[in-house]
Amino acid sequence: MYNWNRDAQEIANLEKALNGEYSAIICYEKTSLLAPNPEGKKTIQEIRQDEVNHYHVISAIYTQLTGRTFTPKQTEACPTNYREGLKTGFKDEQETVDFYLKISDQASNNYIKEVFKRIAMDEQNHAVWFLYLLTGGQ
């Protein structure tokens, strides 16, 4: 049975996730270029690549559910200095973990549940790396 409210909410959540991943891809590229050392740059580039992978997986789910391709929008401005980029990245990743776990809990499909649980774990790992860099890790 089709549940318009639930299905419409799932689609809205996927769109929000895609915009978030897209924004992270752009901002993490900019932050990596501000890194004062090669290790910081490499770590942020690895996080960014995970976000690219997440974007592709979520985009495929969106296309399968809607029959459409989503055109993302950058929904947040990127920080212009390294430390702010790390702080923003840490906060964004932590908030995304909660959002993705909510999507997983509410998903009508087991594949979507598992994908978002897995991506939430990646996001938590990213938050730890941003915190490491923020607290003086190289």
PDB file of C-alpha atoms in Angstrom:
ATOM      1  CA  MET A   1       0.000   0.000   0.000  1.00  0.00           C
ATOM      2  CA  TYR A   2       1.291   3.427  -0.955  1.00  0.00           C
ATOM      3  CA  ASN A   3       1.690   5.785   1.980  1.00  0.00           C
ATOM      4  CA  TRP A   4       2.052   9.259   0.453  1.00  0.00           C
ATOM      5  CA  ASN A   5       3.199  11.007   3.639  1.00  0.00           C
ATOM      6  CA  ARG A   6       5.842   8.406   4.476  1.00  0.00           C
ATOM      7  CA  ASP A   7       7.062   8.041   0.902  1.00  0.00           C
ATOM      8  CA  ALA A   8       7.145  11.823   0.390  1.00  0.00           C
ATOM      9  CA  GLN A   9       9.157  12.135   3.619  1.00  0.00           C
ATOM     10  CA  GLU A  10      11.609   9.460   2.445  1.00  0.00           C
ATOM     11  CA  ILE A  11      12.152  11.330  -0.813  1.00  0.00           C
ATOM     12  CA  ALA A  12      12.595  14.638   1.052  1.00  0.00           C
ATOM     13  CA  ASN A  13      15.145  12.967   3.350  1.00  0.00           C
ATOM     14  CA  LEU A  14      17.048  11.598   0.355  1.00  0.00           C
ATOM     15  CA  GLU A  15      17.097  15.054  -1.238  1.00  0.00           C
ATOM     16  CA  LYS A  16      18.395  16.603   1.981  1.00  0.00           C
ATOM     17  CA  ALA A  17      21.057  13.875   2.214  1.00  0.00           C
ATOM     18  CA  LEU A  18      22.129  14.448  -1.393  1.00  0.00           C
ATOM     19  CA  ASN A  19      22.405  18.216  -0.887  1.00  0.00           C
ATOM     20  CA  GLY A  20      24.405  17.602   2.302  1.00  0.00           C
ATOM     21  CA  GLU A  21      26.806  15.183   0.636  1.00  0.00           C
ATOM     22  CA  TYR A  22      27.208  17.536  -2.327  1.00  0.00           C
ATOM     23  CA  SER A  23      27.951  20.494  -0.030  1.00  0.00           C
ATOM     24  CA  ALA A  24      30.442  18.406   1.969  1.00  0.00           C
ATOM     25  CA  ILE A  25      32.254  17.376  -1.231  1.00  0.00           C
ATOM     26  CA  ILE A  26      32.707  21.032  -2.211  1.00  0.00           C
ATOM     27  CA  CYS A  27      33.644  22.318   1.257  1.00  0.00           C
ATOM     28  CA  TYR A  28      36.028  19.469   2.101  1.00  0.00           C
ATOM     29  CA  GLU A  29      37.912  20.108  -1.124  1.00  0.00           C
ATOM     30  CA  LYS A  30      38.321  23.753  -0.111  1.00  0.00           C
ATOM     31  CA  THR A  31      39.328  22.831   3.457  1.00  0.00           C
ATOM     32  CA  SER A  32      41.880  20.285   2.235  1.00  0.00           C
ATOM     33  CA  LEU A  33      43.541  23.001   0.167  1.00  0.00           C
ATOM     34  CA  LEU A  34      43.918  25.100   3.336  1.00  0.00           C
ATOM     35  CA  ALA A  35      45.591  22.279   5.294  1.00  0.00           C
ATOM     36  CA  PRO A  36      48.975  23.318   6.731  1.00  0.00           C
ATOM     37  CA  ASN A  37      50.512  19.874   6.186  1.00  0.00           C
ATOM     38  CA  PRO A  38      50.309  16.886   3.835  1.00  0.00           C
ATOM     39  CA  GLU A  39      48.739  14.539   6.433  1.00  0.00           C
ATOM     40  CA  GLY A  40      45.845  16.907   7.121  1.00  0.00           C
ATOM     41  CA  LYS A  41      45.282  17.379   3.401  1.00  0.00           C
ATOM     42  CA  LYS A  42      45.376  13.610   2.766  1.00  0.00           C
ATOM     43  CA  THR A  43      42.967  12.858   5.621  1.00  0.00           C
ATOM     44  CA  ILE A  44      40.421  15.414   4.442  1.00  0.00           C
ATOM     45  CA  GLN A  45      40.738  14.213   0.842  1.00  0.00           C
ATOM     46  CA  GLU A  46      40.002  10.639   2.019  1.00  0.00           C
ATOM     47  CA  ILE A  47      36.920  11.884   3.884  1.00  0.00           C
ATOM     48  CA  ARG A  48      35.871  13.791   0.769  1.00  0.00           C
ATOM     49  CA  GLN A  49      36.199  10.644  -1.350  1.00  0.00           C
ATOM     50  CA  ASP A  50      33.911   8.803   1.086  1.00  0.00           C
ATOM     51  CA  GLU A  51      31.380  11.606   0.636  1.00  0.00           C
ATOM     52  CA  VAL A  52      31.608  11.205  -3.159  1.00  0.00           C
ATOM     53  CA  ASN A  53      30.904   7.484  -2.733  1.00  0.00           C
ATOM     54  CA  HIS A  54      27.979   8.213  -0.384  1.00  0.00           C
ATOM     55  CA  TYR A  55      26.578  10.684  -2.900  1.00  0.00           C
ATOM     56  CA  HIS A  56      26.626   8.054  -5.661  1.00  0.00           C
ATOM     57  CA  VAL A  57      24.940   5.388  -3.504  1.00  0.00           C
ATOM     58  CA  ILE A  58      22.225   7.745  -2.239  1.00  0.00           C
ATOM     59  CA  SER A  59      21.726   9.123  -5.748  1.00  0.00           C
ATOM     60  CA  ALA A  60      21.163   5.600  -7.098  1.00  0.00           C
ATOM     61  CA  ILE A  61      18.550   4.951  -4.393  1.00  0.00           C
ATOM     62  CA  TYR A  62      16.848   8.251  -5.216  1.00  0.00           C
ATOM     63  CA  THR A  63      16.751   7.458  -8.943  1.00  0.00           C
ATOM     64  CA  GLN A  64      15.405   3.967  -8.317  1.00  0.00           C
ATOM     65  CA  LEU A  65      12.624   5.257  -6.056  1.00  0.00           C
ATOM     66  CA  THR A  66      11.630   8.276  -8.131  1.00  0.00           C
ATOM     67  CA  GLY A  67      12.687   7.468 -11.683  1.00  0.00           C
ATOM     68  CA  ARG A  68      14.399  10.881 -11.738  1.00  0.00           C
ATOM     69  CA  THR A  69      17.933  12.192 -11.452  1.00  0.00           C
ATOM     70  CA  PHE A  70      18.413  14.681  -8.625  1.00  0.00           C
ATOM     71  CA  THR A  71      20.217  17.965  -9.243  1.00  0.00           C
ATOM     72  CA  PRO A  72      21.926  18.906  -5.966  1.00  0.00           C
ATOM     73  CA  LYS A  73      22.371  22.387  -4.556  1.00  0.00           C
ATOM     74  CA  GLN A  74      25.073  23.609  -2.234  1.00  0.00           C
ATOM     75  CA  THR A  75      23.136  24.330   0.944  1.00  0.00           C
ATOM     76  CA  GLU A  76      25.852  25.848   3.104  1.00  0.00           C
ATOM     77  CA  ALA A  77      28.737  28.245   2.643  1.00  0.00           C
ATOM     78  CA  CYS A  78      32.206  26.788   3.012  1.00  0.00           C
ATOM     79  CA  PRO A  79      34.498  28.075   5.759  1.00  0.00           C
ATOM     80  CA  THR A  80      37.397  30.166   4.529  1.00  0.00           C
ATOM     81  CA  ASN A  81      40.043  29.046   7.013  1.00  0.00           C
ATOM     82  CA  TYR A  82      41.368  25.635   7.982  1.00  0.00           C
ATOM     83  CA  ARG A  83      40.373  25.598  11.670  1.00  0.00           C
ATOM     84  CA  GLU A  84      36.816  26.724  10.888  1.00  0.00           C
ATOM     85  CA  GLY A  85      36.666  24.083   8.159  1.00  0.00           C
ATOM     86  CA  LEU A  86      37.601  21.406  10.706  1.00  0.00           C
ATOM     87  CA  LYS A  87      35.086  22.677  13.267  1.00  0.00           C
ATOM     88  CA  THR A  88      32.319  22.869  10.678  1.00  0.00           C
ATOM     89  CA  GLY A  89      33.216  19.420   9.334  1.00  0.00           C
ATOM     90  CA  PHE A  90      33.149  17.895  12.828  1.00  0.00           C
ATOM     91  CA  LYS A  91      29.772  19.429  13.673  1.00  0.00           C
ATOM     92  CA  ASP A  92      28.257  18.562  10.291  1.00  0.00           C
ATOM     93  CA  GLU A  93      29.417  14.941  10.476  1.00  0.00           C
ATOM     94  CA  GLN A  94      27.993  14.520  13.991  1.00  0.00           C
ATOM     95  CA  GLU A  95      24.617  15.944  12.931  1.00  0.00           C
ATOM     96  CA  THR A  96      24.627  13.770   9.819  1.00  0.00           C
ATOM     97  CA  VAL A  97      25.109  10.612  11.905  1.00  0.00           C
ATOM     98  CA  ASP A  98      21.860  11.362  13.754  1.00  0.00           C
ATOM     99  CA  PHE A  99      20.013  12.235  10.538  1.00  0.00           C
ATOM    100  CA  TYR A 100      21.162   9.083   8.740  1.00  0.00           C
ATOM    101  CA  LEU A 101      20.261   6.851  11.681  1.00  0.00           C
ATOM    102  CA  LYS A 102      16.791   8.433  11.625  1.00  0.00           C
ATOM    103  CA  ILE A 103      16.513   7.695   7.899  1.00  0.00           C
ATOM    104  CA  SER A 104      17.607   4.118   8.571  1.00  0.00           C
ATOM    105  CA  ASP A 105      15.047   3.678  11.363  1.00  0.00           C
ATOM    106  CA  GLN A 106      12.206   5.050   9.220  1.00  0.00           C
ATOM    107  CA  ALA A 107      13.133   3.407   5.915  1.00  0.00           C
ATOM    108  CA  SER A 108      10.502   1.202   4.291  1.00  0.00           C
ATOM    109  CA  ASN A 109      13.131  -0.986   2.631  1.00  0.00           C
ATOM    110  CA  ASN A 110      15.821  -3.164   4.252  1.00  0.00           C
ATOM    111  CA  TYR A 111      18.471  -2.200   1.680  1.00  0.00           C
ATOM    112  CA  ILE A 112      17.944   1.496   2.463  1.00  0.00           C
ATOM    113  CA  LYS A 113      18.035   0.743   6.208  1.00  0.00           C
ATOM    114  CA  GLU A 114      21.392  -1.010   5.876  1.00  0.00           C
ATOM    115  CA  VAL A 115      22.920   1.546   3.502  1.00  0.00           C
ATOM    116  CA  PHE A 116      22.139   4.439   5.832  1.00  0.00           C
ATOM    117  CA  LYS A 117      23.369   2.543   8.904  1.00  0.00           C
ATOM    118  CA  ARG A 118      26.652   1.883   7.113  1.00  0.00           C
ATOM    119  CA  ILE A 119      26.983   5.478   5.905  1.00  0.00           C
ATOM    120  CA  ALA A 120      26.209   6.739   9.445  1.00  0.00           C
ATOM    121  CA  MET A 121      29.185   4.684  10.687  1.00  0.00           C
ATOM    122  CA  ASP A 122      31.404   6.321   8.053  1.00  0.00           C
ATOM    123  CA  GLU A 123      30.165   9.758   9.110  1.00  0.00           C
ATOM    124  CA  GLN A 124      30.982   9.013  12.751  1.00  0.00           C
ATOM    125  CA  ASN A 125      34.468   7.968  11.704  1.00  0.00           C
ATOM    126  CA  HIS A 126      34.846  11.223   9.761  1.00  0.00           C
ATOM    127  CA  ALA A 127      33.857  13.203  12.860  1.00  0.00           C
ATOM    128  CA  VAL A 128      36.613  11.457  14.829  1.00  0.00           C
ATOM    129  CA  TRP A 129      39.177  12.367  12.156  1.00  0.00           C
ATOM    130  CA  PHE A 130      38.046  16.000  12.104  1.00  0.00           C
ATOM    131  CA  LEU A 131      38.296  16.094  15.909  1.00  0.00           C
ATOM    132  CA  TYR A 132      41.784  14.558  15.731  1.00  0.00           C
ATOM    133  CA  LEU A 133      42.908  17.260  13.287  1.00  0.00           C
ATOM    134  CA  LEU A 134      41.145  19.971  15.299  1.00  0.00           C
ATOM    135  CA  THR A 135      42.903  18.982  18.529  1.00  0.00           C
ATOM    136  CA  GLY A 136      46.364  19.182  17.013  1.00  0.00           C
ATOM    137  CA  GLY A 137      46.780  15.842  15.290  1.00  0.00           C
ATOM    138  CA  GLN A 138      48.751  16.171  12.108  1.00  0.00           C
TER     139      GLN A 138
END
